[in-house]
Coordinates of C-alpha atoms (C1' of nucleotides) in Angstrom, one line a residue:
Chain A
M219 CA 10.6 22.1 -1.1
T220 CA 10.5 19.4 1.4
R221 CA 11.0 16.2 -0.1
N222 CA 10.0 13.0 1.6
V223 CA 13.4 11.3 1.2
R224 CA 12.7 8.7 4.2
S225 CA 13.7 5.0 3.2
Y226 CA 13.6 1.8 4.8
G227 CA 17.4 0.9 3.8
H228 CA 16.4 -2.6 3.8
F229 CA 17.6 -5.2 1.0
C230 CA 13.4 -6.3 -0.2
V231 CA 11.5 -5.3 -3.1
T232 CA 8.5 -4.9 -0.7
A233 CA 10.0 -2.2 1.0
R234 CA 11.4 -0.4 -1.8
A235 CA 8.0 -0.3 -3.5
L236 CA 6.4 1.1 -0.1
E237 CA 9.8 4.2 -0.2
S238 CA 7.9 4.5 -3.6
V239 CA 4.3 4.6 -3.0
G240 CA 3.8 3.9 0.9
D241 CA 3.5 7.7 1.9
R242 CA 0.0 8.8 2.9
W243 CA -2.2 9.4 0.0
S244 CA -0.2 8.5 -2.7
L245 CA -1.4 5.1 -3.6
L246 CA -4.9 7.2 -3.6
V247 CA -3.5 10.0 -6.1
I248 CA -2.4 6.2 -8.2
R249 CA -6.1 5.6 -7.8
D250 CA -7.8 8.3 -9.2
L251 CA -5.2 8.2 -12.0
L252 CA -6.0 4.7 -13.0
T253 CA -9.0 5.4 -14.5
G254 CA -7.1 8.5 -16.8
A255 CA -5.3 11.3 -16.5
K256 CA -6.4 14.4 -14.2
R257 CA -5.8 17.8 -13.6
F258 CA -4.2 19.1 -10.1
T259 CA -8.1 20.2 -9.5
D260 CA -9.7 17.1 -10.2
L261 CA -7.4 15.3 -8.0
M262 CA -8.2 17.5 -5.4
D263 CA -11.9 17.2 -5.9
R264 CA -11.6 13.4 -5.4
L265 CA -8.9 13.8 -2.6
A266 CA -11.1 15.3 -0.2
G267 CA -9.2 16.2 2.7
I268 CA -5.8 16.7 1.0
T269 CA -4.1 20.1 1.2
P270 CA -2.6 21.8 -2.4
K271 CA 1.0 21.3 -0.7
T272 CA 0.7 17.4 0.3
L273 CA -1.1 16.8 -3.4
S274 CA 1.8 19.0 -5.1
Q275 CA 4.4 17.0 -3.0
R276 CA 2.9 13.3 -3.6
L277 CA 2.7 14.3 -7.7
D278 CA 6.7 15.6 -7.4
E279 CA 7.4 12.3 -5.8
L280 CA 5.9 10.4 -8.2
A281 CA 7.3 12.1 -10.8
D282 CA 10.6 11.4 -9.6
T283 CA 9.8 7.8 -9.4
G284 CA 8.9 7.5 -12.7
I285 CA 5.4 6.9 -11.7
V286 CA 3.6 9.8 -13.0
V287 CA 4.3 12.5 -15.6
A288 CA 3.2 16.0 -15.6
D289 CA 2.1 17.0 -19.4
R290 CA 2.5 20.6 -19.9
A291 CA 1.7 21.8 -23.0
P292 CA 3.3 25.2 -24.0
G293 CA -0.1 27.6 -24.1
R294 CA -2.4 25.4 -22.5
R295 CA -3.4 26.6 -18.6
E296 CA -4.4 23.3 -17.8
V297 CA -1.6 20.6 -16.5
W298 CA -2.6 17.0 -17.0
Y299 CA -0.8 14.3 -14.7
H300 CA -1.3 10.7 -16.0
L301 CA 0.5 7.5 -15.1
T302 CA 3.7 6.2 -16.8
P303 CA 3.6 2.3 -17.8
A304 CA 5.5 1.7 -14.1
G305 CA 2.7 3.5 -12.6
A306 CA -0.5 1.7 -14.6
D307 CA 1.4 -1.6 -13.2
L308 CA 0.4 -0.8 -9.7
G309 CA -3.2 -1.3 -10.8
P310 CA -3.3 -4.6 -9.5
V311 CA -2.4 -3.5 -5.6
I312 CA -4.6 -1.2 -5.9
D313 CA -7.3 -3.4 -7.3
D314 CA -6.4 -6.1 -4.3
L315 CA -6.6 -3.3 -1.8
N316 CA -10.4 -2.6 -2.9
W317 CA -10.8 -6.1 -2.8
W318 CA -9.6 -6.5 0.4
G319 CA -11.2 -3.8 1.8
L320 CA -14.7 -4.6 0.2
R321 CA -14.5 -7.5 2.4
H322 CA -12.9 -6.4 5.9
A323 CA -13.5 -2.7 5.5
W324 CA -16.8 -2.1 4.4
R325 CA -18.7 0.4 6.0
W326 CA -21.9 2.2 4.4
P327 CA -21.8 5.5 3.4
Q328 CA -21.9 7.9 6.7
A329 CA -24.1 11.4 6.8
G330 CA -21.6 13.9 5.6
E331 CA -19.1 11.6 4.4
P332 CA -17.3 12.5 1.0
L333 CA -18.3 10.6 -1.5
H334 CA -17.0 11.1 -5.5
A335 CA -18.9 8.6 -7.8
E336 CA -16.1 7.5 -9.5
H337 CA -15.4 5.8 -5.8
L338 CA -18.6 5.0 -5.6
L339 CA -18.6 3.2 -9.1
R340 CA -15.0 1.2 -9.0
C341 CA -16.7 -0.2 -5.9
A342 CA -19.5 -1.0 -7.3
I343 CA -17.7 -2.7 -10.1
Q344 CA -15.5 -4.2 -7.8
A345 CA -18.5 -5.9 -5.7
I346 CA -19.9 -7.3 -9.2
D347 CA -16.6 -8.7 -10.0
L348 CA -16.0 -10.2 -6.4
A349 CA -19.8 -11.6 -6.7
A350 CA -18.6 -13.3 -10.4
G351 CA -22.5 -13.4 -11.2
S352 CA -22.6 -13.4 -15.4
R353 CA -19.3 -13.7 -17.5
E354 CA -20.9 -12.2 -20.4
P355 CA -18.9 -9.3 -22.0
A356 CA -20.4 -5.7 -21.1
R357 CA -20.2 -2.0 -21.5
W358 CA -21.8 0.6 -19.5
H359 CA -21.8 4.2 -19.9
F360 CA -22.4 6.5 -17.3
R361 CA -22.8 9.9 -17.3
I362 CA -23.0 11.1 -13.9
G363 CA -23.3 14.9 -13.5
G364 CA -21.5 15.7 -16.7
A365 CA -18.5 13.2 -16.2
D366 CA -18.6 10.0 -17.8
Y367 CA -17.2 6.8 -17.2
L368 CA -17.0 3.5 -19.0
A369 CA -17.3 0.6 -17.4
E370 CA -15.8 -2.7 -18.7
S371 CA -16.0 -6.1 -18.7
D372 CA -14.4 -8.5 -21.2
G373 CA -15.7 -11.5 -19.4
H374 CA -12.9 -11.9 -16.9
Q375 CA -12.1 -8.4 -15.1
W376 CA -13.9 -5.1 -14.6
T377 CA -12.5 -2.2 -15.7
L378 CA -13.4 1.8 -15.2
T379 CA -12.1 4.3 -17.4
A380 CA -13.2 8.0 -17.4
G381 CA -14.1 9.7 -20.4
A382 CA -16.8 8.6 -23.3
P383 CA -16.3 5.4 -25.1
P384 CA -15.7 6.0 -28.4
D385 CA -18.0 3.3 -30.2
A386 CA -21.6 3.0 -27.9
A387 CA -21.6 1.1 -24.8
D388 CA -24.5 -1.7 -24.3
V389 CA -26.3 0.5 -21.9
T390 CA -26.4 4.2 -20.7
I391 CA -26.9 5.4 -17.8
T392 CA -27.3 8.9 -16.8
A393 CA -27.7 10.3 -13.2
T394 CA -26.1 12.5 -10.4
T395 CA -24.1 11.0 -8.3
Q396 CA -26.9 11.5 -5.6
S397 CA -29.6 9.2 -7.9
L398 CA -26.9 6.6 -8.5
I399 CA -26.2 6.3 -4.7
A400 CA -29.8 5.7 -4.9
L401 CA -30.1 3.5 -7.4
I402 CA -27.1 1.0 -5.9
F403 CA -27.8 1.0 -2.8
A404 CA -32.0 1.1 -2.5
G405 CA -33.0 0.2 -5.9
S406 CA -34.9 3.2 -6.5
D407 CA -34.0 4.6 -10.3
A408 CA -36.0 8.0 -9.4
G409 CA -34.1 10.5 -11.6
I410 CA -32.1 8.2 -13.3
D411 CA -32.0 7.4 -17.3
I412 CA -31.2 3.9 -18.0
T413 CA -31.1 3.7 -22.2
G414 CA -29.8 0.2 -24.1
A415 CA -31.4 -3.1 -25.6
P416 CA -33.8 -4.8 -23.0
G417 CA -31.3 -7.6 -22.5
P418 CA -27.8 -5.5 -21.4
V419 CA -30.5 -3.3 -19.6
R420 CA -32.2 -6.3 -17.3
R421 CA -28.5 -7.6 -16.6
F422 CA -27.1 -4.3 -15.7
R423 CA -30.3 -3.7 -13.1
E424 CA -29.4 -6.8 -11.8
E425 CA -26.1 -6.2 -11.3
I426 CA -25.8 -2.8 -9.9
G427 CA -27.0 -3.7 -6.8
T428 CA -24.8 -5.9 -6.0
L429 CA -22.4 -4.1 -3.7
A430 CA -25.7 -3.6 -1.5
T431 CA -25.9 -7.3 -1.3
V432 CA -22.4 -8.4 -1.1
V433 CA -21.8 -7.1 2.4
G434 CA -23.7 -8.9 5.3
P435 CA -26.8 -7.8 6.2
A436 CA -25.6 -7.3 10.2
Q437 CA -23.7 -4.3 9.0
A438 CA -26.2 -3.0 6.4
R439 CA -27.9 -1.0 8.9
S440 CA -24.5 0.0 11.3
G441 CA -24.9 3.3 9.1
S442 CA -26.6 5.8 6.7
V443 CA -26.7 5.5 2.6
W444 CA -27.2 9.3 2.8
P445 CA -25.1 12.0 3.4
Chain B
M55 CA -0.9 5.6 24.5
T56 CA -0.5 7.5 21.1
R57 CA -2.9 6.1 18.7
N58 CA -3.1 6.6 15.3
V59 CA -6.4 7.9 14.7
R60 CA -6.0 9.5 11.3
S61 CA -8.4 8.5 8.4
Y62 CA -9.1 9.6 5.0
G63 CA -13.0 9.9 6.0
H64 CA -13.6 9.0 2.5
F65 CA -16.3 7.0 1.0
C66 CA -13.9 4.4 -0.7
V67 CA -13.0 0.8 0.0
T68 CA -9.5 1.3 -1.3
A69 CA -8.9 4.4 1.5
R70 CA -10.6 2.3 4.1
A71 CA -7.7 -0.5 3.3
L72 CA -5.2 2.2 3.2
E73 CA -6.6 3.5 7.2
S74 CA -6.2 -0.4 8.4
V75 CA -2.4 -0.8 6.9
G76 CA -1.4 2.5 4.8
D77 CA 1.0 3.3 7.9
R78 CA 4.7 3.2 7.7
W79 CA 5.6 -0.1 8.4
S80 CA 2.3 -1.8 8.9
L81 CA 2.5 -3.7 5.5
L82 CA 6.0 -4.9 6.2
V83 CA 5.0 -6.1 9.7
I84 CA 2.2 -8.6 7.6
R85 CA 4.9 -9.4 5.1
D86 CA 7.1 -11.1 7.9
L87 CA 4.0 -12.3 9.4
L88 CA 2.8 -14.2 5.9
T89 CA 5.4 -16.8 6.6
G90 CA 4.5 -17.7 9.8
A91 CA 3.9 -16.4 13.7
K92 CA 6.7 -14.6 15.0
R93 CA 7.6 -12.7 18.2
F94 CA 8.5 -9.6 18.5
T95 CA 12.1 -9.5 18.7
D96 CA 11.7 -11.8 15.5
L97 CA 10.1 -9.2 14.0
M98 CA 12.4 -6.2 15.4
D99 CA 15.2 -8.3 13.6
R100 CA 13.7 -8.6 10.3
L101 CA 12.4 -5.0 10.4
A102 CA 16.0 -3.2 10.5
G103 CA 15.4 0.3 11.8
I104 CA 11.9 0.2 13.2
T105 CA 12.0 1.7 17.1
P106 CA 10.6 -0.7 19.9
K107 CA 7.5 2.2 20.2
T108 CA 6.2 1.9 16.8
L109 CA 6.5 -1.7 16.3
S110 CA 4.2 -1.9 19.7
Q111 CA 2.2 0.4 18.2
R112 CA 1.6 -1.1 14.8
L113 CA 0.9 -4.5 16.2
D114 CA -1.7 -2.7 18.5
E115 CA -3.7 -1.3 15.7
L116 CA -3.3 -4.2 13.7
A117 CA -4.9 -6.4 16.6
D118 CA -7.7 -3.6 17.1
T119 CA -8.2 -4.0 13.1
G120 CA -8.5 -7.5 13.1
I121 CA -5.2 -8.1 11.0
V122 CA -3.0 -9.3 13.9
V123 CA -3.7 -11.5 17.1
A124 CA -1.1 -11.8 20.2
D125 CA -1.0 -15.0 21.1
R126 CA -0.2 -14.8 24.9
A127 CA 0.0 -18.2 27.3
P128 CA 0.2 -18.0 30.7
G129 CA 3.4 -19.0 32.1
R130 CA 4.8 -18.3 28.9
R131 CA 7.3 -15.5 28.4
E132 CA 6.7 -15.0 25.0
V133 CA 4.2 -13.3 22.9
W134 CA 3.7 -15.2 19.6
Y135 CA 2.1 -12.6 16.6
H136 CA 0.3 -14.2 13.8
L137 CA -2.4 -12.9 11.4
T138 CA -6.0 -13.7 11.3
P139 CA -7.7 -15.0 8.4
A140 CA -8.4 -11.7 7.4
G141 CA -4.5 -10.3 8.2
A142 CA -3.9 -13.5 5.7
D143 CA -5.9 -12.3 2.8
L144 CA -3.8 -9.3 2.6
G145 CA -0.7 -11.8 0.8
P146 CA -2.0 -10.9 -2.8
V147 CA -1.3 -7.0 -1.9
I148 CA 2.1 -7.9 -0.8
D149 CA 3.1 -10.0 -3.6
D150 CA 1.7 -7.5 -6.0
L151 CA 3.9 -5.2 -4.0
N152 CA 6.6 -7.5 -4.2
W153 CA 6.2 -8.2 -8.2
W154 CA 5.7 -4.3 -8.6
G155 CA 9.1 -3.4 -6.7
L156 CA 11.3 -6.5 -8.3
R157 CA 10.4 -5.2 -12.0
H158 CA 10.2 -1.0 -11.0
A159 CA 12.4 -0.3 -7.7
W160 CA 15.3 -3.3 -8.1
R161 CA 18.8 -2.0 -6.8
W162 CA 21.3 -4.6 -5.9
P163 CA 22.2 -5.1 -2.2
Q164 CA 24.3 -1.8 -1.1
A165 CA 26.7 -2.1 1.2
G166 CA 25.9 -1.9 4.6
E167 CA 22.1 -2.6 3.7
P168 CA 20.4 -4.8 6.1
L169 CA 19.3 -7.8 4.2
H170 CA 17.5 -10.8 6.0
A171 CA 17.7 -14.4 4.8
E172 CA 13.9 -14.4 4.8
H173 CA 13.3 -11.4 2.4
L174 CA 16.2 -12.6 0.1
L175 CA 14.3 -15.8 -0.4
R176 CA 10.8 -14.4 -0.6
C177 CA 12.5 -11.6 -3.2
A178 CA 14.5 -15.2 -5.3
I179 CA 11.4 -17.1 -5.2
Q180 CA 9.0 -14.4 -6.5
A181 CA 11.9 -13.9 -9.4
I182 CA 11.7 -17.6 -10.0
D183 CA 8.2 -17.1 -10.8
L184 CA 7.7 -13.9 -12.7
A185 CA 10.5 -15.6 -15.1
A186 CA 7.7 -18.2 -15.3
G187 CA 10.5 -21.2 -16.0
S188 CA 9.3 -24.8 -15.3
R189 CA 5.5 -25.4 -13.6
E190 CA 6.2 -28.7 -12.4
P191 CA 5.7 -28.4 -8.5
A192 CA 8.6 -28.4 -6.2
R193 CA 9.5 -28.2 -2.6
W194 CA 12.8 -26.9 -1.5
H195 CA 14.0 -26.7 2.1
F196 CA 16.4 -24.0 2.9
R197 CA 17.9 -24.2 6.5
I198 CA 19.6 -20.5 6.8
G199 CA 21.5 -20.0 10.3
G200 CA 19.6 -22.3 12.3
A201 CA 16.3 -21.2 10.6
D202 CA 14.2 -23.3 8.7
Y203 CA 12.2 -22.0 5.2
L204 CA 10.3 -23.7 3.0
A205 CA 9.7 -22.6 -1.0
E206 CA 6.9 -24.7 -2.6
S207 CA 5.4 -24.6 -5.8
D208 CA 2.0 -25.9 -6.6
G209 CA 2.9 -25.5 -10.3
H210 CA 1.1 -22.4 -10.5
Q211 CA 2.3 -20.2 -7.4
W212 CA 5.3 -20.4 -5.4
T213 CA 4.6 -19.7 -1.3
L214 CA 7.3 -19.2 1.5
T215 CA 6.5 -20.4 4.8
A216 CA 9.0 -20.4 8.0
G217 CA 9.6 -23.6 9.6
A218 CA 10.8 -27.1 8.6
P219 CA 8.5 -29.0 6.4
P220 CA 6.6 -32.0 8.0
D221 CA 7.7 -34.3 5.4
A222 CA 10.6 -34.4 3.3
A223 CA 11.2 -32.0 0.6
D224 CA 12.7 -32.6 -2.7
V225 CA 15.9 -30.0 -2.1
T226 CA 17.3 -29.3 0.9
I227 CA 19.7 -26.8 1.2
T228 CA 21.8 -25.6 3.9
A229 CA 23.6 -22.4 4.1
T230 CA 24.5 -18.9 5.7
T231 CA 22.8 -15.9 4.7
Q232 CA 26.0 -14.8 3.2
S233 CA 26.7 -18.0 0.9
L234 CA 23.2 -18.0 0.3
I235 CA 23.9 -14.4 -1.5
A236 CA 26.6 -15.7 -3.0
L237 CA 25.1 -18.5 -4.5
I238 CA 21.9 -16.6 -5.8
F239 CA 23.6 -13.6 -7.0
A240 CA 27.1 -15.0 -8.1
G241 CA 26.3 -18.4 -8.6
S242 CA 29.0 -19.6 -5.9
D243 CA 28.2 -22.7 -4.0
A244 CA 31.1 -22.7 -1.4
G245 CA 29.8 -23.1 2.1
I246 CA 26.8 -24.4 0.7
D247 CA 25.4 -28.1 1.2
I248 CA 22.5 -29.0 -1.4
T249 CA 21.0 -32.5 -1.0
G250 CA 18.4 -34.1 -2.8
A251 CA 17.4 -36.2 -6.0
P252 CA 19.6 -35.5 -9.0
G253 CA 17.1 -34.0 -10.7
P254 CA 14.9 -31.7 -8.5
V255 CA 19.1 -30.4 -7.3
R256 CA 19.6 -30.0 -11.2
R257 CA 16.6 -27.7 -11.4
F258 CA 16.9 -26.0 -8.2
R259 CA 20.4 -24.9 -9.4
E260 CA 19.6 -23.5 -12.7
E261 CA 16.4 -21.7 -11.2
I262 CA 18.0 -20.2 -7.7
G263 CA 20.1 -17.7 -9.9
T264 CA 17.1 -16.1 -11.5
L265 CA 16.9 -13.1 -9.2
A266 CA 20.6 -11.7 -10.5
T267 CA 19.2 -12.4 -14.4
V268 CA 15.9 -11.2 -14.3
V269 CA 17.2 -7.6 -13.4
G270 CA 18.8 -5.9 -16.3
P271 CA 22.2 -5.6 -16.8
A272 CA 22.5 -2.1 -17.2
Q273 CA 21.2 -1.6 -13.4
A274 CA 23.4 -5.1 -12.7
R275 CA 26.9 -2.9 -12.0
S276 CA 25.3 0.0 -9.8
G277 CA 25.8 -1.6 -6.4
S278 CA 27.7 -4.3 -4.6
V279 CA 26.4 -7.8 -4.1
W280 CA 28.4 -7.6 -1.0
P281 CA 27.2 -5.7 2.6
Chain C
dC154 C1' -10.2 30.8 -12.2
dT155 C1' -6.3 27.0 -11.9
dG156 C1' -2.3 25.6 -10.3
dG157 C1' 0.4 26.0 -7.0
dA158 C1' 3.2 28.3 -2.8
dT159 C1' 3.9 29.7 2.5
dC160 C1' 3.9 30.3 7.0
dC161 C1' 2.5 27.8 11.2
dA162 C1' 0.8 23.9 14.6
dT163 C1' 0.4 19.5 15.4
dG164 C1' 1.0 14.9 15.4
dA165 C1' 3.6 11.0 14.1
dT166 C1' 7.7 8.7 13.5
dG167 C1' 12.9 8.5 15.5
dA168 C1' 16.8 8.1 18.9
dT169 C1' 18.0 6.8 23.0
dA170 C1' 17.6 4.7 27.5
dC171 C1' 15.5 2.2 30.7
dT172 C1' 12.4 -1.8 33.2
dG173 C1' 8.9 -5.4 34.6
Chain D
dC22 C1' 11.8 -11.1 25.8
dA23 C1' 8.7 -7.6 25.4
dG24 C1' 7.9 -3.6 25.9
dT25 C1' 7.8 1.7 28.1
dA26 C1' 9.5 6.7 28.7
dT27 C1' 11.5 10.8 27.5
dC28 C1' 13.1 14.0 24.2
dA29 C1' 13.9 15.3 19.5
dT30 C1' 12.8 15.6 15.0
dC31 C1' 10.1 15.5 10.6
dA32 C1' 5.5 15.1 7.9
dT33 C1' 1.2 16.2 7.0
dG34 C1' -2.8 19.2 8.0
dG35 C1' -5.2 24.0 8.1
dA36 C1' -5.1 28.6 6.8
dT37 C1' -4.1 31.9 3.7
dC38 C1' -1.6 33.8 -0.4
dC39 C1' 0.3 34.4 -4.7
dA40 C1' 1.4 34.4 -10.1
dG41 C1' -0.2 33.0 -14.8

DNA sequence: CTGGATCCATGATGATACTG
DNA sequence: CAGTATCATCATGGATCCAG
């Protein structure tokens, strides 16, 4: 296998960190594993445009560096990739990049641009976090096209994890990716089911559209919402 | 010119951020500009191994993205590159990478490995920050081989800036890069001049060696301190 | 079907030399 | 000082194929 061994050769921990995660796609792989373990094809779905060769190579490199572990159980077909504690420590880096991108590299969804519900949720949650509205804890359970996500705020910080929550959430949202887009960007709840106590549901409806308003109106019309 | 226009084409602000700063060397250029404006050759010195072509290309790309500005004064030979506010907003990303690298990608200086005083100071300050010793404000003025740096703590966070401080610092340290290495990694103050009031100087002496102790002793002997 | 590997094309990066 | 020019190499992408 061709292994990317290109290093900077500097005494600088920033450079050394980038030797581990600075290759193309690496941080996006880590981003997708931050919400929970994934299979090879789960990652292929989210990383639209990556080739299996590159994904395979990145996973091997990240495993060598101790950031990712491949869980291969005997007698089980699937391989589940998950982050080590060192890998999970990269969460703040991803969050900062996400935060910077939201403020300085935002663009409305373009026609035909791949848009995965998981990334949209991450972005929407970050916008809510950035806008710093309510600081009350919250637990929102999303069911998007059969996949479950839990967006959770402890009052200080939001986190997004894949999988159904073990115990009941405040609000449960059932939607498709398309109807979720319409809800976030246009406030339309057509084809969406939102359940929960009135208070939490009201707060959810107030805050879920934050992403569409936190970006300036000057940028708002430079792109299309509909792929 | 060959311009790197490779994009991910995803609706994801993390991916969009990485389209701006995810190329090889980009974040290291930003790291070096975070301490203040630099000339082309200043950057070449710090980014050992980069070719002038690549540096030129990165600076052009970062200027296109609104992260860097080239200051060309008429009648002046030098071009000074500095960060825009959007570029300065990448500080937390660099700090997090530095922090991750310190904990998970640390290695003692290797023989012949390029080591710039500015990067060593950044790393040493980060280690002090990580160890979370004293939370008192401090201002340390380093004079390393003719270049001035100010390491400053407001009690919560340390910052490193290039250039002499406008007003007096608590401690002034005059050294060469080699003697600074010896001070940080071996506690030796041979060839170093440390001036200031007894209290701040004592604190400086206590904390400057933090980098050498914060990394585990198991790793401590896997490399050489002396290039 | 998942989880890749292989082959080839292309574009980004590196090495070296040179210039306004 | 601040780059450019040329050539070589390597990483990535596209397409296809294969094993369990």
